[in-house]
Coordinates of C-alpha atoms and ligand atoms in Angstrom, one line a residue:
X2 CA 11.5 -14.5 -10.6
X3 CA 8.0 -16.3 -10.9
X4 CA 5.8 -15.9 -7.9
X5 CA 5.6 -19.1 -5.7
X6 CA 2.0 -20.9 -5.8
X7 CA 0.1 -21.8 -3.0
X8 CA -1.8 -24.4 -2.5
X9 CA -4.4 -25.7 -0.4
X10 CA -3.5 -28.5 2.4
X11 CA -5.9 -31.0 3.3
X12 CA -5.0 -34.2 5.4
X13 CA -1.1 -33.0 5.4
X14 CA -0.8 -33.1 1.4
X15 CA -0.9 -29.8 -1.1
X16 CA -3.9 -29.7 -3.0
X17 CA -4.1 -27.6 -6.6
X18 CA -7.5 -26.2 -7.3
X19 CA -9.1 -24.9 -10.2
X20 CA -8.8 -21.1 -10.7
X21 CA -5.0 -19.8 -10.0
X22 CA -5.3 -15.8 -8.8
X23 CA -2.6 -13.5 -7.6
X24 CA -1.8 -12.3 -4.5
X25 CA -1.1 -9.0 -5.1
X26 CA 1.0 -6.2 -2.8
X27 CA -1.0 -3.6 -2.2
X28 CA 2.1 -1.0 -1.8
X29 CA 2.9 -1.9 -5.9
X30 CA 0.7 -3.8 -7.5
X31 CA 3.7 -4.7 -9.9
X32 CA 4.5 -7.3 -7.0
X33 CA 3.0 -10.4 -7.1
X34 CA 3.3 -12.5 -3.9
X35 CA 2.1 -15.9 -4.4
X36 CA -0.1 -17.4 -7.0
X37 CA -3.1 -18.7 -5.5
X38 CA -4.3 -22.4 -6.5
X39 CA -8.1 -21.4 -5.6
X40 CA -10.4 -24.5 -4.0
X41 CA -13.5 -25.1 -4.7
X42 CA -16.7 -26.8 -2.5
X43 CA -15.0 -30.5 -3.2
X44 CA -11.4 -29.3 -1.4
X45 CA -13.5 -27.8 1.0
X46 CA -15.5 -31.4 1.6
X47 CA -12.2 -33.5 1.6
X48 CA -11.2 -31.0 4.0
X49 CA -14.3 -31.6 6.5
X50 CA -13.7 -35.5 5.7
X51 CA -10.0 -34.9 6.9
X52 CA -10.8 -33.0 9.9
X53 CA -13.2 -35.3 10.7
X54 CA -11.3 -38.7 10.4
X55 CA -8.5 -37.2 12.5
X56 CA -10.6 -36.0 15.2
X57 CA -10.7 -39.3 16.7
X58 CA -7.4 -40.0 17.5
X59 CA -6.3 -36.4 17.9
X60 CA -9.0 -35.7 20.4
X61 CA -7.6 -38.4 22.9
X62 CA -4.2 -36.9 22.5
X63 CA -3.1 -36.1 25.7
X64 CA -3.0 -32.3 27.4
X65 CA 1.4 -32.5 27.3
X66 CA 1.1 -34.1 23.4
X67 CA -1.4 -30.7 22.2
X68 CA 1.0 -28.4 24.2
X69 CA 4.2 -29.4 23.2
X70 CA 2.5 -28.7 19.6
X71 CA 1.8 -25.5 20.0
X72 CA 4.8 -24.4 21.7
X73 CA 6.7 -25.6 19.1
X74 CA 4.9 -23.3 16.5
X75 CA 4.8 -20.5 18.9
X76 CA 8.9 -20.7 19.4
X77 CA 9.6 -20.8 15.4
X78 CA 6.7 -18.0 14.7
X79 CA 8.7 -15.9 16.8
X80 CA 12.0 -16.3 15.7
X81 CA 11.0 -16.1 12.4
X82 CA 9.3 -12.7 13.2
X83 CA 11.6 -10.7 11.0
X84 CA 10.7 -12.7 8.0
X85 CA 7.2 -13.5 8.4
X86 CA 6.7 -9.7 9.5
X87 CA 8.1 -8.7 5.7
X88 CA 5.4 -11.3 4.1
X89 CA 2.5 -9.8 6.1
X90 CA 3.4 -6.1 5.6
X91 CA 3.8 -7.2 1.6
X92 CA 0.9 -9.1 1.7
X93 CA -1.4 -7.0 3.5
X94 CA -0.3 -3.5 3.8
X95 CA 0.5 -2.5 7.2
X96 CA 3.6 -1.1 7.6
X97 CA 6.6 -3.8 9.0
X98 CA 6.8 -2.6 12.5
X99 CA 2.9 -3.2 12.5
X100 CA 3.3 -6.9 11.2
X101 CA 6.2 -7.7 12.9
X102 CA 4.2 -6.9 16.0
X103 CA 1.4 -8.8 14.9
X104 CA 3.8 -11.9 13.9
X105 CA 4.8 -11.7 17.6
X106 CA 1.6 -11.9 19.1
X107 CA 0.7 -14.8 16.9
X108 CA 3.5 -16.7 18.1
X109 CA 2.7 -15.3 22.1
X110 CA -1.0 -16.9 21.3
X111 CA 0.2 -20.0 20.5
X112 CA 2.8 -20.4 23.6
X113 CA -0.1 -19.4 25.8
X114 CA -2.4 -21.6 24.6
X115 CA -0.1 -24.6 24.9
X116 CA -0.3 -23.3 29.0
X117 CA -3.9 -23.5 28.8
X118 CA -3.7 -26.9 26.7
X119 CA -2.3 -28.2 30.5
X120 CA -4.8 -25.7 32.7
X121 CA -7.5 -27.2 34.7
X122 CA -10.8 -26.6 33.4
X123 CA -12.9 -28.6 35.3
X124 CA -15.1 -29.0 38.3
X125 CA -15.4 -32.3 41.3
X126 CA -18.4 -31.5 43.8
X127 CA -20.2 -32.5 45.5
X128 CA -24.2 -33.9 44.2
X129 CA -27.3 -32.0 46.4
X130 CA -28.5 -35.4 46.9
X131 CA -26.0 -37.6 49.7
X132 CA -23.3 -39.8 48.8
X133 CA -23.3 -38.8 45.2
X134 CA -20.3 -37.2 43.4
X135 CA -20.2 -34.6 40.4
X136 CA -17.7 -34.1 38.1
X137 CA -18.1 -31.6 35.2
X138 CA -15.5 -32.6 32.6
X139 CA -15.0 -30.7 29.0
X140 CA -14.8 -32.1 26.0
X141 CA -13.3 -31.1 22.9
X142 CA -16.6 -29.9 20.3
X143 CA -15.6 -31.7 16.6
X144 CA -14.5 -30.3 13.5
X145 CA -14.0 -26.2 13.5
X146 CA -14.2 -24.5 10.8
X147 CA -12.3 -21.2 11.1
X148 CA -12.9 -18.2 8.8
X149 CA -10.9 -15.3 9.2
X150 CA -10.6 -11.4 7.5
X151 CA -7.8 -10.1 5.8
X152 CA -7.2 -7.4 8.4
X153 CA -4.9 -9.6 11.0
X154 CA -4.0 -12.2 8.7
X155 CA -2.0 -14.3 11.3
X156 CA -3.2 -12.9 14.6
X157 CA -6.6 -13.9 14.2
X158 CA -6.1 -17.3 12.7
X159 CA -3.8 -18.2 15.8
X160 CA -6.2 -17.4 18.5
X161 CA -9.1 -19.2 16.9
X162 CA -6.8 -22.6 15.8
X163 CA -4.7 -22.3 18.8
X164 CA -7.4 -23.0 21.6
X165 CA -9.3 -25.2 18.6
X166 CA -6.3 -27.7 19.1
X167 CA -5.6 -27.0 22.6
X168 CA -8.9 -28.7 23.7
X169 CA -8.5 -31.6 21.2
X170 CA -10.4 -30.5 18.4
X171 CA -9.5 -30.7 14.5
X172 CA -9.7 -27.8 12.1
X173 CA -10.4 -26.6 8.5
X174 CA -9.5 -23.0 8.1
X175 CA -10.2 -20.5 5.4
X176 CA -8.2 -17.2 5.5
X177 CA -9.2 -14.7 3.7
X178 CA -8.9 -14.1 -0.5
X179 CA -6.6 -11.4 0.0
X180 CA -3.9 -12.9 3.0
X181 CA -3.5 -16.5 1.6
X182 CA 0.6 -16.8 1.9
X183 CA 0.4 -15.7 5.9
X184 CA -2.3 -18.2 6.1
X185 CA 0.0 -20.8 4.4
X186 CA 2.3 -20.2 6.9
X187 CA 1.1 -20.7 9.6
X188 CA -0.4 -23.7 8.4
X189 CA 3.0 -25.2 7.4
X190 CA 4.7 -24.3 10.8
X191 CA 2.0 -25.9 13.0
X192 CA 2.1 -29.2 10.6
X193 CA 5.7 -29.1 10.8
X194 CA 5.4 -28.6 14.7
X195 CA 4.1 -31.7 14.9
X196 CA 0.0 -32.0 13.7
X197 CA -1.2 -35.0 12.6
X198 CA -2.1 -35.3 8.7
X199 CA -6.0 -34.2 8.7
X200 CA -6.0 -32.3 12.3
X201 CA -5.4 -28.8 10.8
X202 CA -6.7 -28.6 6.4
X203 CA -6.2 -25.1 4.9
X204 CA -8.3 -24.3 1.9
X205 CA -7.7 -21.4 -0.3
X206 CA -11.2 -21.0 -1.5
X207 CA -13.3 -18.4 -2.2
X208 CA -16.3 -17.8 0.6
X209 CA -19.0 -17.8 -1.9
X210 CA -17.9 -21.0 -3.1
X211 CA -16.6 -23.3 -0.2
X212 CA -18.1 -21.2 2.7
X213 CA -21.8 -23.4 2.3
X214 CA -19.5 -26.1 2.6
X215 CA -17.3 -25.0 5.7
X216 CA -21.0 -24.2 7.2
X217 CA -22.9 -26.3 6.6
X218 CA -21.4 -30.1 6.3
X219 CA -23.0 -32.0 8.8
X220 CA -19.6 -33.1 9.7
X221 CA -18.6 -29.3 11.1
X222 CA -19.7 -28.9 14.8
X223 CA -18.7 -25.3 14.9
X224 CA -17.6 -22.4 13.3
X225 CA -16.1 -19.7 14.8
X226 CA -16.0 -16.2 12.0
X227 CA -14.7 -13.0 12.4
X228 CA -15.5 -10.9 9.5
X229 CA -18.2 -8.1 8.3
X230 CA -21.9 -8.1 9.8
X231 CA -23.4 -8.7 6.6
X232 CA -21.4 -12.1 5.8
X233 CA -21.8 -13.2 9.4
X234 CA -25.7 -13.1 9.6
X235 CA -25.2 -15.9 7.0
X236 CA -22.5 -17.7 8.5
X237 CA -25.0 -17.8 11.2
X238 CA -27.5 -18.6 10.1
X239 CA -26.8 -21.8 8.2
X240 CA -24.1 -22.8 11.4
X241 CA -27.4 -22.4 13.6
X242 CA -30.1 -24.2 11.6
X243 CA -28.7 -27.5 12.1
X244 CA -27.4 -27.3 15.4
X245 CA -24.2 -25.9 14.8
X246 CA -21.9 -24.3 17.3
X247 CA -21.6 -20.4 16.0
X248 CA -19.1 -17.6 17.4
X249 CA -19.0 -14.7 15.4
X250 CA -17.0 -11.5 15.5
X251 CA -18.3 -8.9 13.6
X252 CA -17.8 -5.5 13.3
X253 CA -17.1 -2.6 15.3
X254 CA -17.9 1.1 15.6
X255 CA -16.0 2.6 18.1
X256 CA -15.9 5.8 19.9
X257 CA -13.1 7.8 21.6
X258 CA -13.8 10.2 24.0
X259 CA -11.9 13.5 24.7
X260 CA -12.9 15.5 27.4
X261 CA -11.8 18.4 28.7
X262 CA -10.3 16.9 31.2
X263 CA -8.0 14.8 29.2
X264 CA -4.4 15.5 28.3
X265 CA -4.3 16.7 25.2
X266 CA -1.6 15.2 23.8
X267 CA -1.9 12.3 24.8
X268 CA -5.7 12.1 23.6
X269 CA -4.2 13.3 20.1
X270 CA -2.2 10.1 20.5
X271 CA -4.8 8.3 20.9
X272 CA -6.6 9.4 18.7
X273 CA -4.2 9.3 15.8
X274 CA -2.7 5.5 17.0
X275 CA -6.5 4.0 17.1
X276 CA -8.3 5.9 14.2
X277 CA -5.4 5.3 11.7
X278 CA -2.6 2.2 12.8
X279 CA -2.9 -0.3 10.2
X280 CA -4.8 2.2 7.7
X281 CA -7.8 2.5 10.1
X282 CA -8.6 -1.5 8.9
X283 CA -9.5 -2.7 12.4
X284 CA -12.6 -3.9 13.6
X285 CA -10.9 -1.8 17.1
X286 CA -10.5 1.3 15.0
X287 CA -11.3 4.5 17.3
X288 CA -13.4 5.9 13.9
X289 CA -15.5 8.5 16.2
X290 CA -13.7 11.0 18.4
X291 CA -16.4 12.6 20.6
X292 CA -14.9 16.1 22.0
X293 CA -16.0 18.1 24.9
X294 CA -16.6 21.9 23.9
X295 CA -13.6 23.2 25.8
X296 CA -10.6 21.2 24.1
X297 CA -12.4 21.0 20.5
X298 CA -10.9 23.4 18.8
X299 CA -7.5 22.6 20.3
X300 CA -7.9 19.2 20.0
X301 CA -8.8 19.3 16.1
X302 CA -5.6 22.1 15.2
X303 CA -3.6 19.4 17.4
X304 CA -4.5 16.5 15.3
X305 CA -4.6 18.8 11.6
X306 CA -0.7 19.1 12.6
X307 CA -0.2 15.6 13.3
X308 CA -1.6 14.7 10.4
X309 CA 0.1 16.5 8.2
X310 CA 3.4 14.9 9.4
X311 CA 1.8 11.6 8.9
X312 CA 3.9 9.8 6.5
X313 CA 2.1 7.7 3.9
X314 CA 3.9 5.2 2.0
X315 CA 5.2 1.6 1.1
X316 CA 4.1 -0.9 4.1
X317 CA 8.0 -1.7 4.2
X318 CA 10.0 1.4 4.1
X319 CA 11.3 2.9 6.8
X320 CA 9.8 5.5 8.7
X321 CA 6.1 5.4 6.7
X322 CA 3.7 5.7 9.7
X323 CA 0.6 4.1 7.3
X324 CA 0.5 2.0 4.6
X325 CA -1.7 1.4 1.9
X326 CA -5.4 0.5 1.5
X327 CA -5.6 -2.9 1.5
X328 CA -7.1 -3.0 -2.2
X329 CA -8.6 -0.8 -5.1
X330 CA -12.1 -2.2 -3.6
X331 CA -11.3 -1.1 0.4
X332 CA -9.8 2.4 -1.6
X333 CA -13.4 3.3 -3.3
X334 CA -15.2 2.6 0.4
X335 CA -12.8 5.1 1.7
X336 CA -13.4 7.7 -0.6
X337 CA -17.4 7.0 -1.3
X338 CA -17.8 7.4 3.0
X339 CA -14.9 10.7 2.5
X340 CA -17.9 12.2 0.5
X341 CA -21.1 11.3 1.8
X342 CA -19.3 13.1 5.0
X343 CA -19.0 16.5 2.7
X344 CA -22.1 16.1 1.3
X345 CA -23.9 15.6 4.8
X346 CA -22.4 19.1 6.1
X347 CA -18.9 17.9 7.5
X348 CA -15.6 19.6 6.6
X349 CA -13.1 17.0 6.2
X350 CA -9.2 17.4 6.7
X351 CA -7.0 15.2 4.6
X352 CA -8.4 12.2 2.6
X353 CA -6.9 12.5 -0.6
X354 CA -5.4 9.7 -2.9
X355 CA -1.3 10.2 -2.3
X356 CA 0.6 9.7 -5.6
X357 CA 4.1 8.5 -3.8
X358 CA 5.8 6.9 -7.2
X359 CA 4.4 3.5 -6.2
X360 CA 1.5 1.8 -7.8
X361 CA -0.2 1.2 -4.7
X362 CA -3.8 2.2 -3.0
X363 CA -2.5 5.4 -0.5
X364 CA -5.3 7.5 1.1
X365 CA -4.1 10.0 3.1
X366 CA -5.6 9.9 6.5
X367 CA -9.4 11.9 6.9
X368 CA -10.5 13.8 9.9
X369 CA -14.1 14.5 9.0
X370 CA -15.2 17.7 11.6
X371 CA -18.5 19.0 12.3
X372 CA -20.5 15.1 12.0
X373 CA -23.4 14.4 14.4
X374 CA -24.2 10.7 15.6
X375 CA -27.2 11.2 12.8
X376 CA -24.5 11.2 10.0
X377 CA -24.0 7.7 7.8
X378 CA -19.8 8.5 8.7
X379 CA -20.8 7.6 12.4
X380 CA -23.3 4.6 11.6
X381 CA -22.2 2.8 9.8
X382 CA -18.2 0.8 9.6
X383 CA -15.6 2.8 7.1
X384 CA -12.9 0.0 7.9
X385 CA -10.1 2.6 6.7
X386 CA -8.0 5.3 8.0
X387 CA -11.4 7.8 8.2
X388 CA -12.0 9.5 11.8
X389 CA -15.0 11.4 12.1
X390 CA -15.0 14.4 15.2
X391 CA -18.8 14.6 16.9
X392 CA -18.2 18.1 19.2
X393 CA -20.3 17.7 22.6
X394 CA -21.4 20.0 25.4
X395 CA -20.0 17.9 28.4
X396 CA -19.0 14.2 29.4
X397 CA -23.0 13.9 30.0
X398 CA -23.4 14.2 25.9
X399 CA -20.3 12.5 25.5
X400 CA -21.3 9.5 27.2
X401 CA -24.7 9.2 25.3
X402 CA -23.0 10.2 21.9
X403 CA -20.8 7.0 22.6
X404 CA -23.8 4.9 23.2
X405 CA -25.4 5.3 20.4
X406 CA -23.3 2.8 18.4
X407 CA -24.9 -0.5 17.3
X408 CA -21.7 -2.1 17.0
X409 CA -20.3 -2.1 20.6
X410 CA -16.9 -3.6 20.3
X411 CA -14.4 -1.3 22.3
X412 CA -14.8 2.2 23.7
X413 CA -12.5 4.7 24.7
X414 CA -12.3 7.7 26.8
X415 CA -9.4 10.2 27.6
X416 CA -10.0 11.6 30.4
X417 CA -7.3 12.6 34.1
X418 CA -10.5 12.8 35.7
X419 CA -11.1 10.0 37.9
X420 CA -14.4 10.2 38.1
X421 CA -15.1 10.5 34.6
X422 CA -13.4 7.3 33.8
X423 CA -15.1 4.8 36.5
X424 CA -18.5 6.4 35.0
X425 CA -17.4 5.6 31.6
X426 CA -16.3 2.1 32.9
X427 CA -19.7 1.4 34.1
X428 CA -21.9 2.4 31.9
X429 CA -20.3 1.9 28.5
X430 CA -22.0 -0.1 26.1
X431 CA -19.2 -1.6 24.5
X432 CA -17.6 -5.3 25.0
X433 CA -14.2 -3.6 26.0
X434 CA -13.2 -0.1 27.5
X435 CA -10.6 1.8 27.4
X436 CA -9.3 4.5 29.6
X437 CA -6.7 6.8 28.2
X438 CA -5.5 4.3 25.5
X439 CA -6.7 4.0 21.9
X440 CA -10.0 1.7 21.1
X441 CA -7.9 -0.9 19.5
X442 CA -4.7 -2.8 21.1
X443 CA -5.8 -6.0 23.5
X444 CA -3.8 -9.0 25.0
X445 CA -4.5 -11.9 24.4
X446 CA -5.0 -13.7 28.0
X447 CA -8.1 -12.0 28.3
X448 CA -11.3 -12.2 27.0
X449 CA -12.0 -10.1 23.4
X450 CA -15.2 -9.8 22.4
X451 CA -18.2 -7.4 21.5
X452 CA -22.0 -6.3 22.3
X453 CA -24.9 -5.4 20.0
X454 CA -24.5 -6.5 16.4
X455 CA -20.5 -7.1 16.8
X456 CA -20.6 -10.5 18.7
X457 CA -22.3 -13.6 18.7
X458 CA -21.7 -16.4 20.9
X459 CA -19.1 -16.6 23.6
X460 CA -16.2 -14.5 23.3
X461 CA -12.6 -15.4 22.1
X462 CA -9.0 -15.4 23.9
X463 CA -8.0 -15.9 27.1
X464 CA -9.7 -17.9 29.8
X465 CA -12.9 -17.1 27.9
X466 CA -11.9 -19.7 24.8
X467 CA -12.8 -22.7 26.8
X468 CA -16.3 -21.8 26.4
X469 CA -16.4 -22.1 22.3
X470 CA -13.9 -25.1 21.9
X471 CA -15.0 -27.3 24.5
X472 CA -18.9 -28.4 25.4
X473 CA -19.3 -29.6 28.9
X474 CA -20.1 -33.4 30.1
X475 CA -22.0 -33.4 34.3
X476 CA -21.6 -36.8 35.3
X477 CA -23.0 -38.1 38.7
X478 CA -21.6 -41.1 40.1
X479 CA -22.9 -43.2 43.2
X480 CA -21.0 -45.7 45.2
X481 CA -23.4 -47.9 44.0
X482 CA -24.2 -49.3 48.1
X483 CA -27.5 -47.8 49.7
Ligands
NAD502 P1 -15.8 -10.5 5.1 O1 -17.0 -10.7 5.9 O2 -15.9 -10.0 3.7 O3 -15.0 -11.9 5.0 C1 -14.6 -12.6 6.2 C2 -14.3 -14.0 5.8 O4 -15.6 -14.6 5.4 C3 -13.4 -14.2 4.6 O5 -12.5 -15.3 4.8 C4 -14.3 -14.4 3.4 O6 -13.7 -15.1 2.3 C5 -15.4 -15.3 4.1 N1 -16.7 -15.4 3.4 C6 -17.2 -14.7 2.5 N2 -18.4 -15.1 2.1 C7 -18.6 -16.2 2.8 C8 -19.7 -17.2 2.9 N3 -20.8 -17.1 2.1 N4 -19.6 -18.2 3.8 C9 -18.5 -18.3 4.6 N5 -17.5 -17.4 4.6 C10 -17.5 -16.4 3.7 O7 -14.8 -9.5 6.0 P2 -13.4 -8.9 5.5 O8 -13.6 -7.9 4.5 O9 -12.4 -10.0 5.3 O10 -12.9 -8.3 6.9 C11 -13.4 -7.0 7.3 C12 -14.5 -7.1 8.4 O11 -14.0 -8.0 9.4 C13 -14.9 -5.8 9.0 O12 -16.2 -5.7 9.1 C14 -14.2 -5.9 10.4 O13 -14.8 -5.1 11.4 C15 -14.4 -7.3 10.7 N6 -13.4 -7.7 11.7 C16 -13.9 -8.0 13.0 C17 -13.1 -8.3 14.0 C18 -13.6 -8.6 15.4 O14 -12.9 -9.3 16.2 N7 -14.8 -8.1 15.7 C19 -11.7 -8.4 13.8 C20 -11.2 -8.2 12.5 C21 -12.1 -7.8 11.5

């Protein structure tokens, strides 16, 4: 059977590019998914122009007309969980009880951003000055573009366009190259929910090529990225030259740690859940495990078991606790930052390329032992399933191990000792912290967000996503009598 083709959409009609590419399954790259009718910079303008011609009427929809949107979507993304979970795992190479989970969320994100479509969000007071009132109203932004990573192909899309379109605003989105048929779907089920033609484009174009566009049309009044630091300084940087409204979620190196006062099996779960669910390809990944002296040696035989039972293996068969490297690309960063960890002096357990039958990119998981904070493993983002072990003295060490990241997304620590984890709490350096519980897994009514070189801007979800999608209007009014 020939693979379907996807197209971009751009004021509610498909629009065919130039170059066609396939989406390929990374668990046999026999399987083609979708052919991809790539965009270039003019789909990309027609898009802005879309977004932008829409935004008038859609912006004075009301609160109950956005909602009723988004609900919608939410209900049939979550009924359809089953089915869409089976594209994402194909697509993308987590394994199906990953996706389906992620499908899930998408479809929670929308539902609660249709309840915050209806929340109040602003502010009547009264003026220092007598007689005079103050109301401080928000107002949807513009056009949004949103550019996403392959990583969470329909989680992150949903809590950037959801809240976009709760507060009135139109969008042009750009997934990424590899996740283009999730994208597509999501797409089609909020059009079909009820969107306007032109309040929500798609266009499945390459960053190099339509990126300059999505950044920097006068048209766009704010972008909101997640995606590698090195893409997002650029992003920035032509977002913020002209004026541009800029949120960017970058990337994350996050530390676990394990004291001696921690549980140790439950720390080994922690461990194994945040360093490698979804192949170790979140920006949350716990990809430093700092271990107290007293449980290191316990706490590395303990996770050389679990490993070894760790099965490896086709996204969508049952019982495979890890899927496959996203692509051949992702594979040779694994295997380049596997080495450099040998040849700085670390002893590393597992890592190798598993042959399973399929043609797919399997890595079996690594625990590099024996790393320092000095070592390029524990600088610098693998973005696979790679956990490197830094062994400490006490919590004292611990702490400032943990610190020394530059990308401060989450943090972690295992710990039963009370007093351990309010320290850790306090003086943490990362955007979120976590207390017996991997670095990655959030909800979604809360703020998300980073410190250091892993955020820019104000952070996303929750009662935090006003801040992005909506700009603020203080008016003053007198009774207009002395
Ligand atoms: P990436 O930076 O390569 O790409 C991200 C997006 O930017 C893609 O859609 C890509 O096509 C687009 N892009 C590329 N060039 C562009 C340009 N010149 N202008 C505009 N857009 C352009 O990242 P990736 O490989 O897709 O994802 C992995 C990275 O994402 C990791 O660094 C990871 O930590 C990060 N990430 C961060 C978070 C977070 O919330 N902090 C969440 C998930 C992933």
């Amino acid at each position: 059977m020939s693979a379907r083709v996807l197209t971009s959409i751009v004021n509610g009609a498909s629009v065919s590019g130039g170059e066609a590419r396939p989406d390929v399954n990374p668990s046999d790259l026999t399987d083609v998914v979708a052919q991809v009718s790539g965009a270039g910079p003019e789909v990309a303008r027609a898009a802005v122009a879309a977004a932008a011609e829409a935004f008038g009427s859609w912006s004075r929809t009301t609160p109950w007309q956005r909602a009723e949107v988004l609900d919608r979507a939410g209900s049939e993304v979550m009924a359809r969980a089953d089915e869409l979970g089976d594209l994402l795992a194909r697509e993308e190479g987590k394994t199906y009880p990953e996706a389906r989970g992620e499908v899930v969320r998408a479809g929670q994100i929308l539902k609660y951003f249709a309840g915050v479509a209806l929340a109040p969000h602003g502010l009547a007071l009264d003026s220092v000055r007598p007689g005079i009132d103050i109301t401080v109203t928000r107002e949807p932004v513009g056009v949004i573009s949103v550019i996403t990573p392959w990583n969470f192909p329909i989680a992150i899309p949903a809590w950037k366009i959801a809240p976009a379109l709760a507060f009135g605003n139109t969008v042009v989105f750009k997934p990424a190259d590899l996740v283009p048929a999730s994208a597509w779907e999501l797409v089609d089920v909020l059009n079909r929910a009820g969107l306007p033609a032109g309040v929500l484009n798609l266009v499945l174009g390459r960053g190099s090529q339509v990126g300059p566009v999505l950044t920097g049309d006068p048209a766009v009044a704010g972008v909101t990225f997640t995606g590698s630091v090195a893409t997002g300084r650029g992003v920035l940087a032509d977002t913020v030259a002209r004026g541009a409204k800029a949120q960017l979620e970058l990337g994350g190196k996050n530390p676990l740690v394990v004291t001696d006062k921690a549980r140790l099996d439950a720390a080994v779960e922690c461990a194994m859940q945040g360093g490698f669910g979804s192949t170790g390809q979140r920006c949350t990944a716990s990809s430093v495990v700092v271990v107290t002296d007293g449980i290191h040696d316990v706490f590395v035989e303990a996770m050389r078991q679990r490993m070894s039972a760790w099965r490896v293996g086709d996204a969508r068969a049952t019982g495979v606790d890890m899927g496959p490297v996203v692509d051949e690309s992702q594979l040779a960063v694994d295997l380049r930052y596997i080495e450099v960890a040998r040849t700085e002096g670390a002893d590393v357990i597992g890592g190798d390329v598993v042959s399973t039958g399929a043609s797919g990119h399997y890595l079996a998981p690594a625990l590099a032992i024996g790393t320092s904070v000095t070592h390029t493993i524990n600088r610098e983002e693998v973005f696979g399933p790679v956990v490197a072990v830094i062994r400490v003295a006490d919590y004292d060490e611990a702490l400032a191990a943990a610190n020394t990241s530059t990308m401060n997304l989450s943090a972690g620590i295992c710990t039963a000792d009370l007093a351990e984890a309010s320290h850790f709490k306090r003086n943490s350096k990362a955007g979120m912290v976590m207390v017996n519980l991997p670095t990655a897994g959030v909800d979604f009514h809360v703020p998300f967000g980073g410190r250091g070189e892993s955020s820019v801007g104000p952070r996303e979800q929750g009662t935090a996503a006003v801040e992005f999608f909506t700009t603020t209007k203080t008016s003053y009014t007198s009774p207009g009598t002395p």
